[in-house]
Short mmCIF file of C-alpha atoms and ligand atoms in Angstrom, two decimals:
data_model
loop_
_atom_site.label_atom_id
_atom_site.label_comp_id
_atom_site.label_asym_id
_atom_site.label_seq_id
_atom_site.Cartn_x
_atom_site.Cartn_y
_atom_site.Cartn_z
CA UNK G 1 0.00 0.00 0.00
CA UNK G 2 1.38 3.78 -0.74
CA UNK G 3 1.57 5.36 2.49
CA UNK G 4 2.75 8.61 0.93
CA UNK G 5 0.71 10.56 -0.72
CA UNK G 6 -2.70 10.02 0.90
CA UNK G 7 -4.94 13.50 0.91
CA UNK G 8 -4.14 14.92 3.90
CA UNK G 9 -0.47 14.75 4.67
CA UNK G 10 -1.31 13.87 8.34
CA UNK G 11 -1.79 11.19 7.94
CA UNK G 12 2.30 10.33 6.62
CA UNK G 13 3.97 7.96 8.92
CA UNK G 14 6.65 7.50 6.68
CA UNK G 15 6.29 3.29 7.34
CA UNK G 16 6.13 1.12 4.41
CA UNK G 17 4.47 -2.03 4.22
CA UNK G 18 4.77 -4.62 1.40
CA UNK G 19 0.63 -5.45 2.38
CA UNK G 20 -2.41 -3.81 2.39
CA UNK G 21 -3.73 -6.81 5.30
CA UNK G 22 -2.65 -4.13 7.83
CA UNK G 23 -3.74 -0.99 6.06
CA UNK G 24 -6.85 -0.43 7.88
CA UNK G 25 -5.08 -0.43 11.08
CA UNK G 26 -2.00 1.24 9.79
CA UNK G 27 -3.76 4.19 8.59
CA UNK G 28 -6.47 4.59 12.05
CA UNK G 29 -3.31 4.79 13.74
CA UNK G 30 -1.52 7.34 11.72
CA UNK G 31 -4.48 9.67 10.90
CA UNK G 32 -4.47 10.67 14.74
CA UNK G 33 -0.79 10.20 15.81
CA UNK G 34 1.40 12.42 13.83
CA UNK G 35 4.59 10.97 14.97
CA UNK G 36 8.18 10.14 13.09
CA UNK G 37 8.38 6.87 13.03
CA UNK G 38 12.25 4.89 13.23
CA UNK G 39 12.73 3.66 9.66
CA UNK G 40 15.49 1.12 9.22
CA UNK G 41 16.87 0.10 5.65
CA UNK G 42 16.29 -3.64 4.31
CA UNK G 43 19.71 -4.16 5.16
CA UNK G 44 19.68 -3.07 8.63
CA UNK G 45 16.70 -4.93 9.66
CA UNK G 46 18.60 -8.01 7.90
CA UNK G 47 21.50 -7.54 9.91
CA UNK G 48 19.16 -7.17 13.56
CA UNK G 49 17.01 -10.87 12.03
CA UNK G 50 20.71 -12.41 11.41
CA UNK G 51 21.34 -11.69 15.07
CA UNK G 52 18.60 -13.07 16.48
CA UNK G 53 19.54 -16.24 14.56
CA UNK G 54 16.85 -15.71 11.71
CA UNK G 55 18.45 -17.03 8.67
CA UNK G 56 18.84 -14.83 5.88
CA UNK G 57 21.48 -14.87 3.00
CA UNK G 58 24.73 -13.20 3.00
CA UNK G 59 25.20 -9.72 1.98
CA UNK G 60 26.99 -6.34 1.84
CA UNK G 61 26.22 -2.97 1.88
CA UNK G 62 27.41 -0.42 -0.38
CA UNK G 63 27.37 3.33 -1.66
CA UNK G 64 29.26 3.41 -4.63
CA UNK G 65 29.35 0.88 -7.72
CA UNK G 66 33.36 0.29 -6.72
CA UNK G 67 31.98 -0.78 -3.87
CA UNK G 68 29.60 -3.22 -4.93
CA UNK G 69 31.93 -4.99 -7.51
CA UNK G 70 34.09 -6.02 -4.60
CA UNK G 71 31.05 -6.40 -2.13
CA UNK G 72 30.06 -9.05 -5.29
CA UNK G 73 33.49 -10.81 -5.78
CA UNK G 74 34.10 -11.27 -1.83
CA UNK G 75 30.73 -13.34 -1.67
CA UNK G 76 31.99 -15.64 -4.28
CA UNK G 77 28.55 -16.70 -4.86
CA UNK G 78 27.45 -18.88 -7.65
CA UNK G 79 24.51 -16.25 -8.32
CA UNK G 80 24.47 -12.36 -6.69
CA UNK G 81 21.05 -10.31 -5.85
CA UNK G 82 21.67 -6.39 -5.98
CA UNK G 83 18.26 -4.55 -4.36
CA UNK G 84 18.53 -0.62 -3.76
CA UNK G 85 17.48 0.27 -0.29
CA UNK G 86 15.21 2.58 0.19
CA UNK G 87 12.26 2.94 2.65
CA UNK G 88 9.58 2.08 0.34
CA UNK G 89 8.45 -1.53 -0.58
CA UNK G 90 7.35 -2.77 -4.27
CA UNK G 91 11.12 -2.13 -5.16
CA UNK G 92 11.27 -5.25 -7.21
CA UNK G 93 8.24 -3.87 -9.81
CA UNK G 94 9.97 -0.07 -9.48
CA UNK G 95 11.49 2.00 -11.64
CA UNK G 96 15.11 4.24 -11.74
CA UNK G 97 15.06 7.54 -13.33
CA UNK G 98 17.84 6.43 -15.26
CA UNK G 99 15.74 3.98 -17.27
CA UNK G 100 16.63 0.80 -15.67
CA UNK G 101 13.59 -1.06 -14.47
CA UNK G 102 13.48 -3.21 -11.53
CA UNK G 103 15.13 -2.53 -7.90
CA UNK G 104 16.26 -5.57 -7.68
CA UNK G 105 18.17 -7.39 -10.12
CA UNK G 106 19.84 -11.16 -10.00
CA UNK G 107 22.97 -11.75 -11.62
CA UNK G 108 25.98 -14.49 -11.80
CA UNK G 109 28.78 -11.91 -13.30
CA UNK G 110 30.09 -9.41 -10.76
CA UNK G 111 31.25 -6.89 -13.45
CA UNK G 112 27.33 -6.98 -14.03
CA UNK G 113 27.20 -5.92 -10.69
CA UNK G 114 28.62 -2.95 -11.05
CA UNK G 115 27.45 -1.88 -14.56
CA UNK G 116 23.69 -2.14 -12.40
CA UNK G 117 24.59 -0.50 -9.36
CA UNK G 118 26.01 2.72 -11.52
CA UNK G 119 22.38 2.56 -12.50
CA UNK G 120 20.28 2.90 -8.90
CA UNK G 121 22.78 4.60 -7.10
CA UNK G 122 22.33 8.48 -7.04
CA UNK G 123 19.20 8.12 -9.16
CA UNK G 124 15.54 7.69 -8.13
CA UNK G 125 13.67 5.21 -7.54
CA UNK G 126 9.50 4.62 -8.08
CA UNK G 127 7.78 2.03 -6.99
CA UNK G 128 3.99 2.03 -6.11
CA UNK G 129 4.78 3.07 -2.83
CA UNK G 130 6.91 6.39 -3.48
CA UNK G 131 5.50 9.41 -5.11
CA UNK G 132 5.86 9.72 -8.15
CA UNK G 133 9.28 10.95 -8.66
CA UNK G 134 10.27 8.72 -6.48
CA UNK G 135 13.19 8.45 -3.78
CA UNK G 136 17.32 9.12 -4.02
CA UNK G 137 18.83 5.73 -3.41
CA UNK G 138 22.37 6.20 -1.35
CA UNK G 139 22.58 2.55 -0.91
CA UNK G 140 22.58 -0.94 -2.81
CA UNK G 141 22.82 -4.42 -0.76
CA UNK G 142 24.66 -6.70 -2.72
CA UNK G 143 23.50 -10.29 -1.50
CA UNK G 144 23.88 -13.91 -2.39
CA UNK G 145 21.15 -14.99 -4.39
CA UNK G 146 19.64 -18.11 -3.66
CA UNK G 147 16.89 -20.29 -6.11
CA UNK G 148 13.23 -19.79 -5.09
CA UNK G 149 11.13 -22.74 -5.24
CA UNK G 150 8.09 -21.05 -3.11
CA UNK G 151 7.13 -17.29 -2.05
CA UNK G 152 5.11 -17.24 1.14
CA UNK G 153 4.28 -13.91 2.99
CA UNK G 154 5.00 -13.54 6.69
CA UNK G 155 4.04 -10.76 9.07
CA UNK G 156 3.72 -10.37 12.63
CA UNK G 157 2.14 -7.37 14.33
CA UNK G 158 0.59 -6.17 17.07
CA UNK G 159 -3.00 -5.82 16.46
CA UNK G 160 -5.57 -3.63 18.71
CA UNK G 161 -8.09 -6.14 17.12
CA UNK G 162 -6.96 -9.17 19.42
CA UNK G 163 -5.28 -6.36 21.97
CA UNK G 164 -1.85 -8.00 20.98
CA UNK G 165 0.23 -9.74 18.70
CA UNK G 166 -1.29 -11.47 15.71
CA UNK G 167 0.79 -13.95 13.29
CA UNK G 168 -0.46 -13.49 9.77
CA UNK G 169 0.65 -16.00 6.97
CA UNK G 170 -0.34 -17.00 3.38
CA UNK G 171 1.71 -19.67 0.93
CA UNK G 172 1.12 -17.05 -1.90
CA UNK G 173 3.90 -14.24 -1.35
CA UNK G 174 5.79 -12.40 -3.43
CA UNK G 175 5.51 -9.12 -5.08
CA UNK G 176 1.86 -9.20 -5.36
CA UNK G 177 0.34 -9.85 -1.55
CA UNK G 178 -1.83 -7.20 -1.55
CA UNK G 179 -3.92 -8.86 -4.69
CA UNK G 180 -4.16 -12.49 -2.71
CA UNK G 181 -5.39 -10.12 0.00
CA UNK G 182 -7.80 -8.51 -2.27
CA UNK G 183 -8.82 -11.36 -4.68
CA UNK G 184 -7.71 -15.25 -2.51
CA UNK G 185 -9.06 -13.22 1.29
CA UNK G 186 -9.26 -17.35 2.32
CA UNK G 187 -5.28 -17.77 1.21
CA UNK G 188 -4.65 -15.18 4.54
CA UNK G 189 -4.20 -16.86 7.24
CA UNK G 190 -4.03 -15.39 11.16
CA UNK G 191 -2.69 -17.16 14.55
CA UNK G 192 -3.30 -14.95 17.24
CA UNK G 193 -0.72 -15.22 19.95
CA UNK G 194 -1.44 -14.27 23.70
CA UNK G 195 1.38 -12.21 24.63
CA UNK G 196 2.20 -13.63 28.42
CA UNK G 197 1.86 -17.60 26.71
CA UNK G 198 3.84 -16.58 23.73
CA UNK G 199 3.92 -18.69 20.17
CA UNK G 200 3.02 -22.04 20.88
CA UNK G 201 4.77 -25.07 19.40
CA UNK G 202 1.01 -26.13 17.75
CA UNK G 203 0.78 -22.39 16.63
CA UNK G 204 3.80 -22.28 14.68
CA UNK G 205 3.30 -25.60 12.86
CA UNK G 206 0.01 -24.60 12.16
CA UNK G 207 0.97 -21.36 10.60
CA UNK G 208 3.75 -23.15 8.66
CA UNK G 209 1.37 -26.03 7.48
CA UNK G 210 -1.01 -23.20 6.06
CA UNK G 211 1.64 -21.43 4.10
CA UNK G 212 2.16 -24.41 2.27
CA UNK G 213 5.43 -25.68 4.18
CA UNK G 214 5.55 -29.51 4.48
CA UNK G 215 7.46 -32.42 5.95
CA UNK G 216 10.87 -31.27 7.41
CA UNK G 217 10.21 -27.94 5.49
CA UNK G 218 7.28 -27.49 8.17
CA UNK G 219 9.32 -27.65 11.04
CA UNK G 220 11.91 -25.65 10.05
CA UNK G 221 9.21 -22.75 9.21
CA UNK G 222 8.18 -23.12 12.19
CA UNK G 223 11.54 -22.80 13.80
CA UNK G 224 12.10 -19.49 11.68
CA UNK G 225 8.44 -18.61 12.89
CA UNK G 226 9.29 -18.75 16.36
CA UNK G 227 12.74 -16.66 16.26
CA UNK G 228 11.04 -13.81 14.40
CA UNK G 229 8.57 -14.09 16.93
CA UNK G 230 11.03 -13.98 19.71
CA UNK G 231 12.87 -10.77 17.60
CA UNK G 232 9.23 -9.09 17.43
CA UNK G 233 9.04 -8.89 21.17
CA UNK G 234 12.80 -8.24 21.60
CA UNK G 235 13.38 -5.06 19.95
CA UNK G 236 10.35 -4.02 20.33
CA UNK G 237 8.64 -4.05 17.29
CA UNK G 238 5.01 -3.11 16.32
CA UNK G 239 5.36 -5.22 12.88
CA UNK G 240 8.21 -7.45 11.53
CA UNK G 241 7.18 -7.98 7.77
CA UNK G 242 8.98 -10.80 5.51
CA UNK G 243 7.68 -11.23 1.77
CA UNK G 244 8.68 -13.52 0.55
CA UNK G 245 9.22 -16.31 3.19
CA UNK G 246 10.80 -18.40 0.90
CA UNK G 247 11.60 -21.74 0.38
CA UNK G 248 14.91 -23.19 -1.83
CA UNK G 249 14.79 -26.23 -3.91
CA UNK G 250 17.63 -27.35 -1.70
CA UNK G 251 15.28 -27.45 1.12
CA UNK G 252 15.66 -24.39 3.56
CA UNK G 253 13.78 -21.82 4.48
CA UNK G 254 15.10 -18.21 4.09
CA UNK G 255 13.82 -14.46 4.79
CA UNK G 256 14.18 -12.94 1.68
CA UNK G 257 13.12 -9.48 2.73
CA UNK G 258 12.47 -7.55 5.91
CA UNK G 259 10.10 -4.42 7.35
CA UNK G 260 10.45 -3.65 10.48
CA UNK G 261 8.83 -0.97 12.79
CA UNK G 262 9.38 0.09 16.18
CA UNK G 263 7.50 1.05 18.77
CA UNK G 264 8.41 4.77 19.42
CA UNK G 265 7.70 4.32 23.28
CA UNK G 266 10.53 1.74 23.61
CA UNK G 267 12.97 4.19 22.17
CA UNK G 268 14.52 4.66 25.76
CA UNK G 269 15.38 0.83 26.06
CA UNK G 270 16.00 0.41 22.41
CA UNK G 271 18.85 2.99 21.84
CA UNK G 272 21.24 0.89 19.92
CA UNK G 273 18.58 0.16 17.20
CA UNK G 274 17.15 3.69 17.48
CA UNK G 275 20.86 5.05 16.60
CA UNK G 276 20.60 3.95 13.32
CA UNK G 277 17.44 5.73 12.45
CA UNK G 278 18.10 6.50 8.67
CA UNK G 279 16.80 10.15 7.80
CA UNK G 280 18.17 10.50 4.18
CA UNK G 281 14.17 10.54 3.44
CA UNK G 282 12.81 12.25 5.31
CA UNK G 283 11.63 15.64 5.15
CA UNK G 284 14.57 17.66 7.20
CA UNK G 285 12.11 20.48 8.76
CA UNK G 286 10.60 16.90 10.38
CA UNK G 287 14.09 15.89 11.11
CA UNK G 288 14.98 19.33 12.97
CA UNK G 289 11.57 19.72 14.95
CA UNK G 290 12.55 16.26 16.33
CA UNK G 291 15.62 17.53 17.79
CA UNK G 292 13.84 20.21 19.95
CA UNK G 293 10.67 17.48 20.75
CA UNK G 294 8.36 19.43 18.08
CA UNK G 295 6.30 17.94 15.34
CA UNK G 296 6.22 18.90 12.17
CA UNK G 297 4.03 17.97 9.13
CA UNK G 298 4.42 19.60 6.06
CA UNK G 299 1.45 19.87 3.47
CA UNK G 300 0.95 21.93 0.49
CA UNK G 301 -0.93 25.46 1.56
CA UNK G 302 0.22 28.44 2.58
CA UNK G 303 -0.92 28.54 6.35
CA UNK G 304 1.00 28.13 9.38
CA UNK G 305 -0.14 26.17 12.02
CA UNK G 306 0.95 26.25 15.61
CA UNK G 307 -0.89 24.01 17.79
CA UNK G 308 -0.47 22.26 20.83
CA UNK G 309 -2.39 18.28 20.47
CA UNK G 310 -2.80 16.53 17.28
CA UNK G 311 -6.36 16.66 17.79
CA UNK G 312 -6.02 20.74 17.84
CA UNK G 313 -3.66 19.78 14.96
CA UNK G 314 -6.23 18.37 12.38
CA UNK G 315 -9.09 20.80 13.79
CA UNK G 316 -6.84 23.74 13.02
CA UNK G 317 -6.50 22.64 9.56
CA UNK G 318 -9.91 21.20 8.98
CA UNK G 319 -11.42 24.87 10.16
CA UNK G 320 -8.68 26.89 7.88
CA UNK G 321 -10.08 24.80 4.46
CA UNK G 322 -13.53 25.45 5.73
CA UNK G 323 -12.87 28.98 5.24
CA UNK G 324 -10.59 29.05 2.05
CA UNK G 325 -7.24 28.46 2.82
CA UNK G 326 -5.06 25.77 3.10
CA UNK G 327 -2.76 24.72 5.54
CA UNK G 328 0.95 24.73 4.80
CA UNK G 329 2.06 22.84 7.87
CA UNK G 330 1.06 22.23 11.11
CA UNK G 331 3.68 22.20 14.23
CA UNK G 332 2.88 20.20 17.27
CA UNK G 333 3.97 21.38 21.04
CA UNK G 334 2.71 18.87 22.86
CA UNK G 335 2.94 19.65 26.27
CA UNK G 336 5.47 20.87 29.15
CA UNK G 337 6.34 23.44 26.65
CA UNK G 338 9.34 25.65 27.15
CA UNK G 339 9.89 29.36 25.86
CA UNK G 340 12.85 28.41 23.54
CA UNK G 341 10.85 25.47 21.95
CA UNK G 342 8.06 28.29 21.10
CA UNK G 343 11.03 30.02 19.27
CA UNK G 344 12.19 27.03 17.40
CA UNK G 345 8.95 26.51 16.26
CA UNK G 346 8.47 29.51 14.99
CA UNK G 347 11.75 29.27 13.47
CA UNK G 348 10.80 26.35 11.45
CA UNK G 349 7.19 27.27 10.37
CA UNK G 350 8.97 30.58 8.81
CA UNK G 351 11.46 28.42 6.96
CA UNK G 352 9.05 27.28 4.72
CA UNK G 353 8.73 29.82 1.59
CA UNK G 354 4.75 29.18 0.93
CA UNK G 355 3.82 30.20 4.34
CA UNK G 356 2.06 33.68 3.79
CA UNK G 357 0.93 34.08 7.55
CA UNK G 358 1.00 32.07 10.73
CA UNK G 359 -2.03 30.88 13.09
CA UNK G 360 -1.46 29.79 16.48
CA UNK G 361 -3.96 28.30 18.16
CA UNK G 362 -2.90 27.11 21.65
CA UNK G 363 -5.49 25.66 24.55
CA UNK G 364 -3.49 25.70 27.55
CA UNK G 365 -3.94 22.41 29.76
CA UNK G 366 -0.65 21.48 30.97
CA UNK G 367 0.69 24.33 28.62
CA UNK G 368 1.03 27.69 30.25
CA UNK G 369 0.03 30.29 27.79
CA UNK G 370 2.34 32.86 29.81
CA UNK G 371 4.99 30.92 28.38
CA UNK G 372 3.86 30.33 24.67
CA UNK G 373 3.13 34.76 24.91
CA UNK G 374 6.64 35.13 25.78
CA UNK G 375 7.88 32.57 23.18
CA UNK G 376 5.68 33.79 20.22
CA UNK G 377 6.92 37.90 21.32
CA UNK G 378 10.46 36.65 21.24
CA UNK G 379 10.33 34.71 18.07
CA UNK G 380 8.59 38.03 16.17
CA UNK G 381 11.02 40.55 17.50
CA UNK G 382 14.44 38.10 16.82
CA UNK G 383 13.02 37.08 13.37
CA UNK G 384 11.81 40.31 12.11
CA UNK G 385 8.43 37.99 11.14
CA UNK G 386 7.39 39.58 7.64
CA UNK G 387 3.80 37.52 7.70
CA UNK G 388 0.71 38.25 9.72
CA UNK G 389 0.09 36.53 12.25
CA UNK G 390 -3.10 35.60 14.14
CA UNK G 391 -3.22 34.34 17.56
CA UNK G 392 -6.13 32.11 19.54
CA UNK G 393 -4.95 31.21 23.00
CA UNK G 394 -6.93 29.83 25.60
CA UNK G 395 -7.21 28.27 29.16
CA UNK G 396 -4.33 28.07 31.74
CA UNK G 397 -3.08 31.85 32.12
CA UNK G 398 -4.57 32.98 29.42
CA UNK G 399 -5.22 36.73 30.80
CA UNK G 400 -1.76 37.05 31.56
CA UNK G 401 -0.58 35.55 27.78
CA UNK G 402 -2.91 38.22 27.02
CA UNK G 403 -1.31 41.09 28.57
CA UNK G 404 1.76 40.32 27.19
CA UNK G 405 0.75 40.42 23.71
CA UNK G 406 -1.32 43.55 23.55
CA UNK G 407 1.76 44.97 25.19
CA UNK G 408 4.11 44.05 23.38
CA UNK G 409 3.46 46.40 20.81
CA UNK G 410 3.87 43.90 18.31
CA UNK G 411 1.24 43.60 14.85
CA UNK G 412 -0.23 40.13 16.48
CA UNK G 413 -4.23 39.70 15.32
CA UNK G 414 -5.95 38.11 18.48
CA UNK G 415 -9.02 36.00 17.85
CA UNK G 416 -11.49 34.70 20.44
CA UNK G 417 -12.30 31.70 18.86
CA UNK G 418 -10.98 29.41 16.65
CA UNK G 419 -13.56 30.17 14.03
CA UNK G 420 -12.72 33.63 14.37
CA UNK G 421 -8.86 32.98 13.97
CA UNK G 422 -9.42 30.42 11.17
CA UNK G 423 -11.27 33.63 9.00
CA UNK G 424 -8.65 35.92 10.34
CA UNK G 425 -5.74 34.36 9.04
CA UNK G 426 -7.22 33.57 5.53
CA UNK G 427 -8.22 37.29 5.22
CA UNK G 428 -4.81 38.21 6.32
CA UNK G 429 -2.99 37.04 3.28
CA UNK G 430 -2.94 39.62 0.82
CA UNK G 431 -5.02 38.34 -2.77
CA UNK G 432 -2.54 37.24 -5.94
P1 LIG L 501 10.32 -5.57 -2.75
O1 LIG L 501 9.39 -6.19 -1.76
O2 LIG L 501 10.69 -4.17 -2.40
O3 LIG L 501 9.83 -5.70 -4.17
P2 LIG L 501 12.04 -7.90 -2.33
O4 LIG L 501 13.21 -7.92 -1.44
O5 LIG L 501 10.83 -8.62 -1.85
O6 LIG L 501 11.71 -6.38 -2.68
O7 LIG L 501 12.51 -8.49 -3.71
C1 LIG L 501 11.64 -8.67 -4.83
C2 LIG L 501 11.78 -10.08 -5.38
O8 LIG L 501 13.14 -10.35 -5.73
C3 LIG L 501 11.42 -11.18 -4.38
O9 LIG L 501 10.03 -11.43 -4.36
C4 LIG L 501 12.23 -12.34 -4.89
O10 LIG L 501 11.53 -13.01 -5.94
C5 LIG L 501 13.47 -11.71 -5.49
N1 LIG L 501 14.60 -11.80 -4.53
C6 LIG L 501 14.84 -10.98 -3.51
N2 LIG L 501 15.93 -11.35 -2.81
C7 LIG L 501 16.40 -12.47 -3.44
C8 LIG L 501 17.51 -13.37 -3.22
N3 LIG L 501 18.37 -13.17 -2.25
N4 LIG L 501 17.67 -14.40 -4.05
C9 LIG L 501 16.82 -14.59 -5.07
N5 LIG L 501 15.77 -13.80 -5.32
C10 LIG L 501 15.55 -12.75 -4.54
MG1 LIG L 502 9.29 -7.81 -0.64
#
């Protein structure tokens, strides 16, 4: 399923998944939580399953086609698999802007290697998951290829369905999952798992018996079942995603490709894995509101928005269409707000060219307006702000966030309302 590029930009957790099983859920969850998510490459999520005993083939990583011709001749492997990493799935239907088709290409001659990764590297790549100029890649993984006999698709997730973790499984994998989903529904298969008991031995062989696995085959699914399983609750994941679960005519069962995602809450017991969060794609305004504890969501109008809850967050913008305009980002506080994270904010918002005037629209729970006054009447004075700027704060200290404002002596528009600030700012903006 594309993530990216859904209406309301909101709603981007920049997440990929190979199936649209878990898009329901997936996109509940990200229309109200406007978080960063930790993206890991292929590669890196390879290299966390290899240490947690999960068998997948051998591989390098590299950034340059130099690189990957001796990445290719140190495997010394009868056949070689080069796949560009980027974030997004589908990469094996994609497309590079330098004409070549496919992200992932097998090959037995490591000059070929090479000649292919001059190809992806530094150009873009499109899949049905990026937009549609698709995304840089930096990196190519240059892996031993191994004979398929049988694609299977294997996910494991945490579900707020069954309140936990749910094993889902079909013997039809591959590139195209999310048309057995839509077209074969019976071919899915689910095993839910009750967290305190963990996977069960009959669980496992189950799952592995329905995706098609049989004989010895079966038990060694199962096996590879149970250490992703053991992974999943590990590191912490929210979904570990491997399509295809394959099979090799020489009888083993490998992970052929990996997706996984993290909770965000476990970042402060998961700091190793966190430390590699790769940002190469994401937007950097995101990137730098991070670093003070701010969100930031870009989107395509030309309104600021300054708000303190995501709920406030898709209001604000909701009520700013309603009258006309269109918002051109929205910037979460949460709370326990500081003065100098009011100024970064405003810092940010202001980077962005299309943003033609600024709407702040605070309700002060655990926020102390007071604070947010003195932020937003520093911000305006050490940034010289050129764009109007309309401002709707309410509850805790309010009067006194007030008072500072109208004395400031600053050209701040209050409203009383957020109605009344929504039709402020769009008649602020002087008509093109
Ligand atoms: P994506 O899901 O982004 O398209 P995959 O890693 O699933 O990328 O690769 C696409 C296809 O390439 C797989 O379905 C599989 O058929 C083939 N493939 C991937 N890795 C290997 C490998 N190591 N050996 C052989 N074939 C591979
Ligand atoms: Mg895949």
């Amino acid at each position: 399923m594309a993530v990216r590029g859904l209406s309301v930009r909101i709603s981007v957790l920049p997440v990929y998944f190979d199936s649209s099983i878990l898009s329901s859920f997936v996109v509940l969850m990200v229309r109200v939580i406007p978080v960063r998510c930790l993206n890991l490459q292929e590669y890196q999520s390879k290299k966390i399953m290899a240490d947690h005993g999960v068998t997948v083939q051998r591989f390098f990583v590299a950034d340059n086609s130099q690189d990957a011709l001796e990445a290719a001749k140190r495997l010394k492997a009868k056949e070689i698999v080069l796949k560009a990493q980027i974030l997004a799935g589908g990469r094996g239907k994609g497309s590079f802007t330098s004409g070549l088709k496919g992200g992932v290409h097998l090959t037995k001659n490591p000059d070929e290697v090479e000649k292919l990764a001059k190809q992806m590297l530094g150009y873009n790549l499109i899949t049905n998951q990026t937009t549609k100029d698709g995304v840089k890649v930096n990196k190519v993984m240059v892996a031993e290829a191994l004979d398929i006999s049988r694609e299977t698709y294997l996910a494991i997730l945490m579900d707020r369905a069954f309140n936990g973790p749910v094993i889902v499984g079909s013997p039809q994998g591959g590139m195209d999952i999310e048309e057995v989903a839509a077209t074969k529904p019976e071919l899915i298969f689910k095993e839910v798992i009750d967290i305190f008991e963990g996977v069960r031995e009959d669980q496992a062989l189950r799952m592995a018996a329905s995706m098609g696995f049989k004989g010895l085959l079966r038990q060694q699914a199962a096996e590879e079942i149970k250490k992703l399983y053991h992974l999943f609750l590990k590191v912490d994941a929210i979904q570990v995603e491997v399509n295809p679960f394959g099979e090799t005519p020489d009888g083993q069962v490998v992970c052929f490709d990996a997706k996984i995602n993290f909770d965000d809450n476990a970042e402060f017991r998961q700091k190793e894995i966190f430390s590699q969060d790769d940002t190469s794609e994401s937007d950097p305004l995101e990137c730098e509101a991070a670093k003070y504890d701010l969100k930031y969501v870009g989107m395509d109008g030309n309104i600021a928005c300054f708000v303190n809850g995501a709920g406030l967050a898709m209001a604000t913008c909701d009520i700013i269409e309603l009258h006309g305009g269109k918002p051109a980002n929205f910037l979460d506080l949460g709370g326990g707000v500081q003065e100098n994270q009011v100024y970064q904010a405003f810092k940010l918002l202001t980077a962005d060219p299309k943003v033609e005037a600024i709407l702040v629209n605070i309700f002060g729970g655990i926020v102390n307006c007071a604070i947010i006054a003195h932020g937003i009447t520093k911000a305006c004075r050490e940034l010289r702000l050129k764009v109007p700027l309309v401002v709707r704060l309410e509850g805790t200290n309010v009067n006194e966030a007030k008072r500072i404002l109208d004395e400031s002596g600053l050209p701040i528009t209050s409203a009383s309302n957020l109605e009344d600030a929504a039709q402020k700012a769009v008649a602020s903006m002087v008509p093109k």
